[in-house]
Short mmCIF file of C-alpha atoms in Angstrom, two decimals:
data_model
loop_
_atom_site.label_atom_id
_atom_site.label_comp_id
_atom_site.label_asym_id
_atom_site.label_seq_id
_atom_site.Cartn_x
_atom_site.Cartn_y
_atom_site.Cartn_z
CA MET K 1 118.20 135.60 162.54
CA ALA K 2 119.94 132.38 163.35
CA ILE K 3 117.38 130.48 161.36
CA SER K 4 117.85 132.60 158.29
CA MET K 5 121.63 132.31 158.52
CA MET K 6 121.35 128.59 158.76
CA ARG K 7 118.84 128.74 155.92
CA SER K 8 121.08 130.65 153.57
CA ALA K 9 123.99 128.37 154.42
CA LEU K 10 121.86 125.35 153.64
CA LEU K 11 120.57 126.86 150.44
CA ARG K 12 124.10 127.35 149.25
CA ASN K 13 124.73 123.66 149.62
CA SER K 14 121.75 122.27 147.85
CA LEU K 15 118.64 123.44 146.10
CA ARG K 16 115.59 121.41 146.83
CA SER K 17 116.39 119.77 150.13
CA ALA K 18 117.61 122.94 151.78
CA SER K 19 114.32 124.70 152.32
CA LYS K 20 112.70 122.00 154.38
CA PRO K 21 114.15 122.39 157.88
CA SER K 22 113.65 126.14 158.25
CA ALA K 23 110.21 126.39 156.72
CA PRO K 24 107.54 124.02 157.94
CA THR K 25 104.45 123.28 155.84
CA ARG K 26 103.17 126.84 156.25
CA ARG K 27 102.77 128.53 152.90
CA GLY K 28 102.80 132.08 151.57
CA PHE K 29 99.69 134.23 151.31
CA SER K 30 98.93 133.13 147.79
CA SER K 31 97.41 129.77 148.60
CA SER K 32 94.04 128.71 149.92
CA ALA K 33 93.91 126.85 153.17
CA HIS K 34 90.80 124.77 152.52
CA HIS K 35 91.76 122.26 149.88
CA ASP K 36 95.00 120.54 149.52
CA ASP K 37 97.11 121.56 146.55
CA ALA K 38 96.98 118.27 144.67
CA TYR K 39 93.18 118.57 144.61
CA GLU K 40 93.34 122.21 143.52
CA ALA K 41 95.90 121.41 140.83
CA ALA K 42 93.66 118.69 139.41
CA LYS K 43 90.66 121.03 139.49
CA TRP K 44 92.43 123.86 137.69
CA GLU K 45 93.89 121.41 135.21
CA LYS K 46 90.36 120.39 134.26
CA ILE K 47 89.25 124.03 134.01
CA ALA K 48 92.22 124.83 131.79
CA TYR K 49 91.48 121.86 129.50
CA LEU K 50 87.83 122.84 129.31
CA GLY K 51 88.78 126.41 128.42
CA ALA K 52 91.30 125.28 125.82
CA ALA K 53 88.73 122.93 124.24
CA THR K 54 86.15 125.74 124.04
CA CYS K 55 88.76 128.02 122.50
CA THR K 56 89.67 125.40 119.90
CA ILE K 57 86.05 124.96 118.82
CA LEU K 58 85.46 128.70 118.72
CA ALA K 59 88.71 129.25 116.82
CA ILE K 60 87.79 126.66 114.17
CA TYR K 61 84.35 128.22 113.83
CA ASN K 62 85.78 131.74 113.55
CA LEU K 63 88.50 130.85 111.08
CA SER K 64 86.18 128.83 108.84
CA LYS K 65 83.87 131.82 108.53
CA GLY K 66 86.53 133.83 106.73
CA HIS K 67 87.25 137.44 107.46
CA PRO K 68 84.91 140.25 106.46
CA HIS K 69 85.68 142.56 103.56
CA TYR K 70 85.45 146.25 104.12
CA GLU K 71 84.73 148.83 101.45
CA THR K 72 87.19 151.66 101.09
CA PRO K 73 85.61 154.56 102.98
CA PRO K 74 85.22 158.07 101.53
CA GLU K 75 88.22 160.29 102.18
CA TYR K 76 87.22 161.80 105.46
CA PRO K 77 89.80 164.38 106.49
CA TYR K 78 90.68 162.53 109.69
CA LEU K 79 91.55 159.28 107.92
CA HIS K 80 95.03 158.32 106.76
CA ILE K 81 96.77 161.23 108.50
CA ARG K 82 100.22 162.02 107.09
CA ASN K 83 102.26 164.97 108.23
CA LYS K 84 105.69 163.96 106.95
CA GLU K 85 107.52 161.02 105.50
CA PHE K 86 108.39 158.04 107.66
CA PRO K 87 112.09 157.45 108.35
CA TRP K 88 111.90 154.46 105.99
CA GLY K 89 109.96 156.12 103.19
CA PRO K 90 106.54 157.43 102.19
CA ASN K 91 104.39 154.40 103.10
CA GLY K 92 103.42 152.84 106.40
CA LEU K 93 105.11 149.54 107.21
CA PHE K 94 102.05 147.31 106.77
CA GLU K 95 100.24 149.29 104.13
CA VAL K 96 100.80 147.14 101.05
CA LYS K 97 97.83 144.99 101.97
CA GLU K 98 95.27 146.86 99.83
CA ASP K 99 95.38 144.58 96.75
CA HIS K 100 95.36 141.05 98.11
CA HIS K 101 92.30 139.89 100.01
CA MET D 1 63.77 207.24 109.54
CA GLY D 2 63.77 203.70 108.22
CA LYS D 3 62.71 200.63 109.98
CA GLU D 4 64.96 199.56 112.84
CA ILE D 5 67.04 196.46 112.13
CA GLU D 6 66.62 193.77 114.72
CA LEU D 7 69.90 192.15 115.74
CA LYS D 8 69.50 188.63 117.15
CA THR D 9 71.74 185.70 117.86
CA ALA D 10 70.82 182.08 118.54
CA PRO D 11 68.84 181.62 121.75
CA ALA D 12 70.46 180.01 124.76
CA ASP D 13 70.23 176.22 124.50
CA TYR D 14 70.26 174.08 127.60
CA ARG D 15 72.18 171.38 125.71
CA PHE D 16 75.17 173.70 125.38
CA PRO D 17 75.60 175.54 128.66
CA THR D 18 79.35 176.10 128.39
CA THR D 19 81.23 179.10 127.00
CA ASN D 20 82.59 176.95 124.19
CA GLN D 21 79.78 176.93 121.62
CA THR D 22 81.56 174.80 119.02
CA ARG D 23 79.22 171.88 119.50
CA HIS D 24 76.21 174.21 119.53
CA CYS D 25 77.21 175.57 116.12
CA PHE D 26 77.84 172.09 114.73
CA THR D 27 74.54 170.72 116.05
CA ARG D 28 72.54 173.62 114.59
CA TYR D 29 74.27 173.11 111.24
CA ILE D 30 73.28 169.45 111.28
CA GLU D 31 69.76 170.25 112.45
CA PHE D 32 69.33 172.64 109.56
CA HIS D 33 70.39 170.07 107.00
CA ARG D 34 68.31 167.36 108.58
CA CYS D 35 65.34 169.70 108.53
CA VAL D 36 65.86 170.47 104.84
CA ALA D 37 66.19 166.78 104.10
CA ALA D 38 62.91 166.08 105.90
CA LYS D 39 60.78 169.07 104.87
CA GLY D 40 62.37 170.27 101.66
CA ASP D 41 63.86 173.60 100.65
CA GLU D 42 60.71 175.60 99.93
CA GLY D 43 59.03 176.30 103.24
CA ASN D 44 60.42 178.57 105.86
CA ASP D 45 60.35 175.77 108.46
CA CYS D 46 64.12 175.38 108.49
CA GLU D 47 65.01 179.06 108.23
CA ARG D 48 65.44 179.47 112.00
CA PHE D 49 68.08 176.69 112.12
CA ALA D 50 69.97 178.45 109.33
CA LYS D 51 69.87 181.69 111.33
CA TYR D 52 71.13 179.90 114.42
CA TYR D 53 74.08 178.21 112.82
CA ARG D 54 75.00 181.28 110.78
CA SER D 55 75.13 183.38 113.89
CA LEU D 56 77.09 180.73 115.83
CA CYS D 57 79.55 179.27 113.33
CA PRO D 58 82.65 180.91 111.86
CA SER D 59 82.07 181.22 108.13
CA GLU D 60 85.22 179.23 107.27
CA TRP D 61 83.78 176.25 109.09
CA VAL D 62 80.52 176.47 107.23
CA GLU D 63 82.38 176.74 103.92
CA ARG D 64 84.46 173.70 104.75
CA TRP D 65 81.46 171.66 105.86
CA ASN D 66 79.52 172.63 102.73
CA GLU D 67 82.46 171.47 100.67
CA GLN D 68 82.66 168.21 102.60
CA ARG D 69 78.93 167.59 102.12
CA GLU D 70 79.36 168.03 98.37
CA ASN D 71 82.25 165.54 98.36
CA GLY D 72 80.45 163.08 100.59
CA THR D 73 83.09 163.39 103.31
CA PHE D 74 81.13 165.33 105.91
CA PRO D 75 81.75 163.52 109.21
CA GLY D 76 78.57 164.53 111.05
CA PRO D 77 75.38 162.43 111.29
CA LEU D 78 73.21 164.04 108.64
CA MET N 1 131.72 138.38 153.35
CA ILE N 2 128.76 136.07 153.92
CA GLU N 3 130.50 134.61 156.97
CA SER N 4 130.45 137.99 158.76
CA GLN N 5 126.79 138.64 157.95
CA ARG N 6 124.60 138.85 161.07
CA HIS N 7 121.28 139.66 159.42
CA SER N 8 119.04 138.12 156.76
CA TYR N 9 119.01 141.06 154.36
CA HIS N 10 120.65 140.90 150.97
CA LEU N 11 123.28 143.61 150.56
CA VAL N 12 123.99 143.42 146.87
CA ASP N 13 127.50 143.53 145.47
CA PRO N 14 128.56 146.39 143.21
CA SER N 15 127.32 145.69 139.69
CA PRO N 16 127.99 147.28 136.28
CA TRP N 17 124.44 146.68 135.03
CA PRO N 18 122.67 149.82 136.33
CA ILE N 19 125.06 152.11 134.47
CA SER N 20 125.12 149.89 131.38
CA GLY N 21 121.32 149.86 131.33
CA SER N 22 121.26 153.64 131.71
CA LEU N 23 123.67 154.11 128.84
CA GLY N 24 121.56 151.75 126.75
CA ALA N 25 118.45 153.79 127.55
CA LEU N 26 120.27 157.01 126.66
CA ALA N 27 121.48 155.60 123.33
CA THR N 28 117.97 154.28 122.59
CA THR N 29 116.33 157.64 123.31
CA VAL N 30 118.83 159.75 121.38
CA GLY N 31 119.00 157.20 118.57
CA GLY N 32 115.20 156.99 118.43
CA VAL N 33 114.83 160.77 118.15
CA MET N 34 117.58 160.93 115.54
CA TYR N 35 116.00 158.11 113.55
CA MET N 36 112.57 159.71 113.59
CA HIS N 37 114.08 162.97 112.34
CA SER N 38 116.05 161.11 109.63
CA PHE N 39 119.48 162.02 111.00
CA GLN N 40 122.39 159.98 109.73
CA GLY N 41 123.34 157.18 112.13
CA GLY N 42 120.05 157.38 113.97
CA ALA N 43 119.04 153.83 113.11
CA THR N 44 122.48 152.52 114.11
CA LEU N 45 122.45 154.27 117.48
CA LEU N 46 118.88 153.13 118.11
CA SER N 47 119.67 149.48 117.36
CA LEU N 48 122.85 149.67 119.39
CA GLY N 49 120.95 151.11 122.36
CA LEU N 50 118.25 148.43 122.15
CA LEU N 51 120.88 145.71 121.90
CA PHE N 52 122.64 147.17 124.94
CA ILE N 53 119.40 147.16 126.93
CA LEU N 54 118.61 143.58 125.92
CA TYR N 55 122.12 142.48 126.90
CA THR N 56 121.84 144.30 130.25
CA MET N 57 118.48 142.68 130.96
CA PHE N 58 119.91 139.27 130.20
CA VAL N 59 123.04 139.53 132.38
CA TRP N 60 121.33 141.41 135.22
CA TRP N 61 118.58 138.84 135.59
CA ARG N 62 121.15 136.07 135.19
CA ASP N 63 122.94 137.60 138.21
CA VAL N 64 119.69 137.76 140.18
CA LEU N 65 119.00 134.08 139.46
CA ARG N 66 122.51 133.19 140.63
CA GLU N 67 122.11 135.24 143.81
CA SER N 68 118.79 133.63 144.63
CA THR N 69 119.01 130.06 143.40
CA LEU N 70 122.70 129.29 143.71
CA GLU N 71 123.90 131.61 146.48
CA GLY N 72 120.76 131.58 148.62
CA HIS N 73 120.59 135.31 149.23
CA HIS N 74 116.82 135.44 148.90
CA THR N 75 115.86 134.77 152.51
CA LYS N 76 112.28 135.05 153.72
CA VAL N 77 112.66 138.76 154.41
CA VAL N 78 114.27 139.37 151.02
CA GLN N 79 111.41 137.47 149.37
CA LEU N 80 108.95 139.74 151.16
CA GLY N 81 110.77 142.79 149.80
CA LEU N 82 110.71 141.31 146.29
CA ARG N 83 106.97 140.75 146.55
CA TYR N 84 106.37 144.33 147.71
CA GLY N 85 108.56 145.59 144.91
CA PHE N 86 106.73 143.60 142.29
CA ILE N 87 103.33 144.66 143.58
CA LEU N 88 104.41 148.30 143.36
CA PHE N 89 105.64 147.65 139.81
CA ILE N 90 102.23 146.25 138.86
CA VAL N 91 100.53 149.26 140.46
CA SER N 92 102.67 151.51 138.26
CA GLU N 93 101.66 149.43 135.26
CA VAL N 94 98.00 149.90 136.17
CA MET N 95 98.59 153.67 136.09
CA PHE N 96 100.32 153.33 132.72
CA PHE N 97 97.22 151.69 131.23
CA PHE N 98 94.91 154.04 133.14
CA ALA N 99 96.34 156.86 131.03
CA PHE N 100 95.41 155.10 127.79
CA PHE N 101 91.89 154.38 129.02
CA TRP N 102 91.65 158.05 129.98
CA ALA N 103 92.66 159.04 126.44
CA PHE N 104 90.11 156.62 125.01
CA PHE N 105 87.19 157.77 127.16
CA HIS N 106 88.14 161.42 126.74
CA SER N 107 87.93 160.99 122.98
CA SER N 108 84.91 158.70 122.80
CA LEU N 109 82.54 160.05 125.47
CA ALA N 110 82.47 163.54 123.93
CA PRO N 111 83.70 163.14 120.36
CA THR N 112 84.88 166.40 118.79
CA VAL N 113 83.22 168.06 115.80
CA GLU N 114 86.27 167.16 113.72
CA ILE N 115 85.10 163.53 113.77
CA GLY N 116 81.48 164.56 113.42
CA GLY N 117 80.64 164.34 117.13
CA ILE N 118 80.07 160.59 116.86
CA TRP N 119 81.92 157.44 118.00
CA PRO N 120 83.13 155.46 116.18
CA PRO N 121 83.79 158.10 113.49
CA LYS N 122 82.38 157.53 109.99
CA GLY N 123 84.63 155.50 107.73
CA ILE N 124 86.07 153.37 110.53
CA GLY N 125 85.18 149.71 109.93
CA VAL N 126 85.12 148.54 113.54
CA LEU N 127 86.05 144.98 114.41
CA ASP N 128 83.30 142.65 115.57
CA PRO N 129 83.97 142.12 119.31
CA TRP N 130 82.23 138.73 119.28
CA GLU N 131 84.63 137.18 116.78
CA ILE N 132 88.40 137.25 117.44
CA PRO N 133 88.32 139.58 120.47
CA PHE N 134 85.87 137.35 122.35
CA LEU N 135 87.86 134.26 121.40
CA ASN N 136 90.97 136.01 122.71
CA THR N 137 89.16 136.76 125.96
CA LEU N 138 88.49 133.06 126.43
CA ILE N 139 92.07 132.20 125.51
CA LEU N 140 93.48 134.58 128.11
CA LEU N 141 91.05 133.36 130.77
CA SER N 142 92.01 129.76 129.99
CA SER N 143 95.68 130.56 130.27
CA GLY N 144 94.91 132.24 133.59
CA ALA N 145 93.39 128.93 134.71
CA ALA N 146 96.48 127.10 133.45
CA VAL N 147 98.81 129.34 135.44
CA THR N 148 96.74 128.65 138.57
CA TRP N 149 97.06 124.95 137.79
CA ALA N 150 100.84 125.44 137.56
CA HIS N 151 100.85 127.25 140.90
CA HIS N 152 99.02 124.47 142.73
CA ALA N 153 101.19 121.87 141.04
CA ILE N 154 104.30 123.65 142.35
CA LEU N 155 102.78 123.90 145.84
CA ALA N 156 101.85 120.21 145.73
CA GLY N 157 105.41 119.34 144.70
CA LYS N 158 104.33 117.90 141.36
CA GLU N 159 107.31 119.16 139.45
CA LYS N 160 106.60 117.59 136.07
CA ARG N 161 102.94 118.57 136.05
CA ALA N 162 103.96 122.14 136.81
CA VAL N 163 106.15 122.18 133.69
CA TYR N 164 103.22 120.89 131.61
CA ALA N 165 100.92 123.49 133.11
CA LEU N 166 103.37 126.28 132.33
CA ALA N 167 103.77 124.95 128.80
CA ALA N 168 99.97 125.07 128.41
CA THR N 169 99.91 128.64 129.74
CA VAL N 170 102.61 129.73 127.30
CA LEU N 171 100.93 127.94 124.40
CA LEU N 172 97.65 129.76 125.03
CA ALA N 173 99.57 133.02 125.34
CA LEU N 174 101.23 132.46 121.97
CA VAL N 175 97.89 131.63 120.35
CA PHE N 176 96.51 134.90 121.75
CA THR N 177 99.40 136.85 120.25
CA GLY N 178 98.92 135.03 116.93
CA PHE N 179 95.24 135.96 116.75
CA GLN N 180 96.02 139.56 117.74
CA GLY N 181 98.59 139.69 114.93
CA MET N 182 96.04 138.32 112.46
CA GLU N 183 93.44 140.82 113.65
CA TYR N 184 95.91 143.70 113.29
CA TYR N 185 96.86 142.58 109.80
CA GLN N 186 93.24 142.32 108.66
CA ALA N 187 92.04 145.47 110.42
CA PRO N 188 90.57 147.95 107.91
CA PHE N 189 91.98 150.93 109.86
CA THR N 190 95.44 151.88 111.10
CA ILE N 191 96.88 153.95 113.94
CA SER N 192 96.79 156.99 111.65
CA ASP N 193 93.05 156.70 110.96
CA SER N 194 91.51 159.28 113.29
CA ILE N 195 91.59 159.38 117.08
CA TYR N 196 89.74 156.04 116.99
CA GLY N 197 92.72 154.30 115.39
CA SER N 198 95.15 156.16 117.64
CA THR N 199 93.50 155.21 120.93
CA PHE N 200 92.68 151.70 119.70
CA PHE N 201 96.20 150.78 118.66
CA LEU N 202 97.88 152.64 121.50
CA ALA N 203 95.91 150.71 124.13
CA THR N 204 95.69 147.30 122.46
CA GLY N 205 99.26 147.56 121.14
CA PHE N 206 100.74 148.24 124.55
CA HIS N 207 98.62 145.42 125.93
CA GLY N 208 100.00 143.12 123.25
CA PHE N 209 103.52 144.22 124.16
CA HIS N 210 102.80 143.33 127.79
CA VAL N 211 101.42 139.96 126.74
CA ILE N 212 104.73 139.27 125.00
CA ILE N 213 106.67 140.32 128.12
CA GLY N 214 104.44 138.11 130.27
CA THR N 215 104.92 135.21 127.86
CA LEU N 216 108.72 135.53 128.09
CA PHE N 217 108.43 135.73 131.89
CA LEU N 218 106.35 132.52 131.92
CA ILE N 219 108.76 130.78 129.54
CA ILE N 220 111.64 131.61 131.90
CA CYS N 221 109.59 130.22 134.80
CA GLY N 222 108.89 127.07 132.82
CA ILE N 223 112.58 126.55 132.10
CA ARG N 224 113.49 127.21 135.74
CA GLN N 225 110.79 124.80 136.90
CA TYR N 226 112.18 122.20 134.50
CA LEU N 227 115.69 122.80 135.89
CA GLY N 228 114.41 122.45 139.44
CA HIS N 229 115.01 126.04 140.50
CA LEU N 230 111.55 126.45 141.98
CA THR N 231 110.60 124.77 145.23
CA LYS N 232 107.37 124.39 147.17
CA GLU N 233 108.40 127.13 149.57
CA HIS N 234 110.48 129.37 147.38
CA HIS N 235 109.20 130.41 143.97
CA VAL N 236 108.97 134.20 144.03
CA GLY N 237 109.83 134.40 140.33
CA PHE N 238 106.85 132.24 139.46
CA GLU N 239 104.52 134.17 141.77
CA ALA N 240 105.57 137.43 140.13
CA ALA N 241 105.00 135.96 136.67
CA ALA N 242 101.55 134.70 137.71
CA TRP N 243 100.57 138.08 139.16
CA TYR N 244 101.82 139.80 136.03
CA TRP N 245 99.86 137.40 133.86
CA HIS N 246 96.66 138.03 135.79
CA PHE N 247 97.27 141.76 135.48
CA VAL N 248 97.62 141.45 131.71
CA ASP N 249 94.45 139.36 131.69
CA VAL N 250 92.47 141.97 133.63
CA VAL N 251 93.68 144.78 131.35
CA TRP N 252 92.40 142.77 128.39
CA LEU N 253 88.97 142.38 130.01
CA PHE N 254 88.77 146.17 130.34
CA LEU N 255 89.99 146.62 126.76
CA PHE N 256 87.44 144.12 125.50
CA VAL N 257 84.49 145.65 127.32
CA SER N 258 85.30 149.32 126.74
CA ILE N 259 87.21 149.62 123.48
CA TYR N 260 86.06 146.60 121.44
CA TRP N 261 82.50 146.25 122.72
CA TRP N 262 81.23 149.58 124.04
CA GLY N 263 83.48 151.64 121.74
CA GLY N 264 82.31 149.75 118.65
CA ILE N 265 78.58 150.47 118.91
#
């Protein structure tokens, strides 16, 4: 109790330096004990870069392919369901896309 | 006395064990039309499927599905 | 008041934000119903309600940041309570998405005769899961790696690197949202195209909404990291954002496998 009171008093005074005396190097349950955090940070940095590079290549490949064109399907009764007008009018908000491909 | 009329419904089908026979009716309807498509109209090979679906399905459904088949908007796998 | 405190719990001061948030929610609900039934003033009440909620969110969380960062009320025991609270929130979010997956599997495992007893129904041009959706999977996984990088950077006391890592996380998140927007725009079906469209856009749309929330959460963390609010020992806000981000990531994996992949063949 005394520690936490001292802790909150210290925290009021300053931000970064305050937390040191009350909490030793022990960390919360969200960290691994084996490696030190600088090593882990560097490792995950590399993984993130690798992932981002893969995504970039895949994105370029995907976008250069162009998007597929779909034929207008027959009027199955379960398609384009309309029971009443929208508050803004008869058409859906993003429905004017039919003509330009 | 005339000949006795035999009253028969579709036989029990292990694929449709529940009280709700909607899917049974629909499947028999599709089976009939698949059969006709495969074997043609003439023979009596497909007649039993017709009997099954006619005894299972409400006639309004059959009318609607026939209409949809004509318009090319029947949703089932024919 | 703090001087007389003999415990490490945070007894919050009276605040106007719970009632203001409630009034905002009420106005939003009533306004939303009125708008959808084309009542006069419905749109106005709805926008007013939403604005009220946004304002409440802003000032309430501003107060929380002041209480924690500037006034030091978030002691170890308070931090524990915050973690429990956030975990319970994520559990409730899991249940929220569970309902949409239930709706999807209910509709797709035994499709009704109205859609021909098949899934996907005829006339639905399904999206290829190995194009944009797979790319989006990789993007979210990469941003998950970036948030882990940020976490270790914070723990290692590398303050600048942590800001970069959070920026990378947010960038990947924005790219994900961009691709989802593109995919939605080019999709040959809408939410009103059969139960397929309904379950598809309900589940993926709410996921997208959660991605946007998570992105905002991460942006706030990035700004706070830049301002030096987060320390090695005390960064509950970041932890919550990271957990939330992983949750959003996992929901996407389930969406990808069940709705895009399995549900498309």
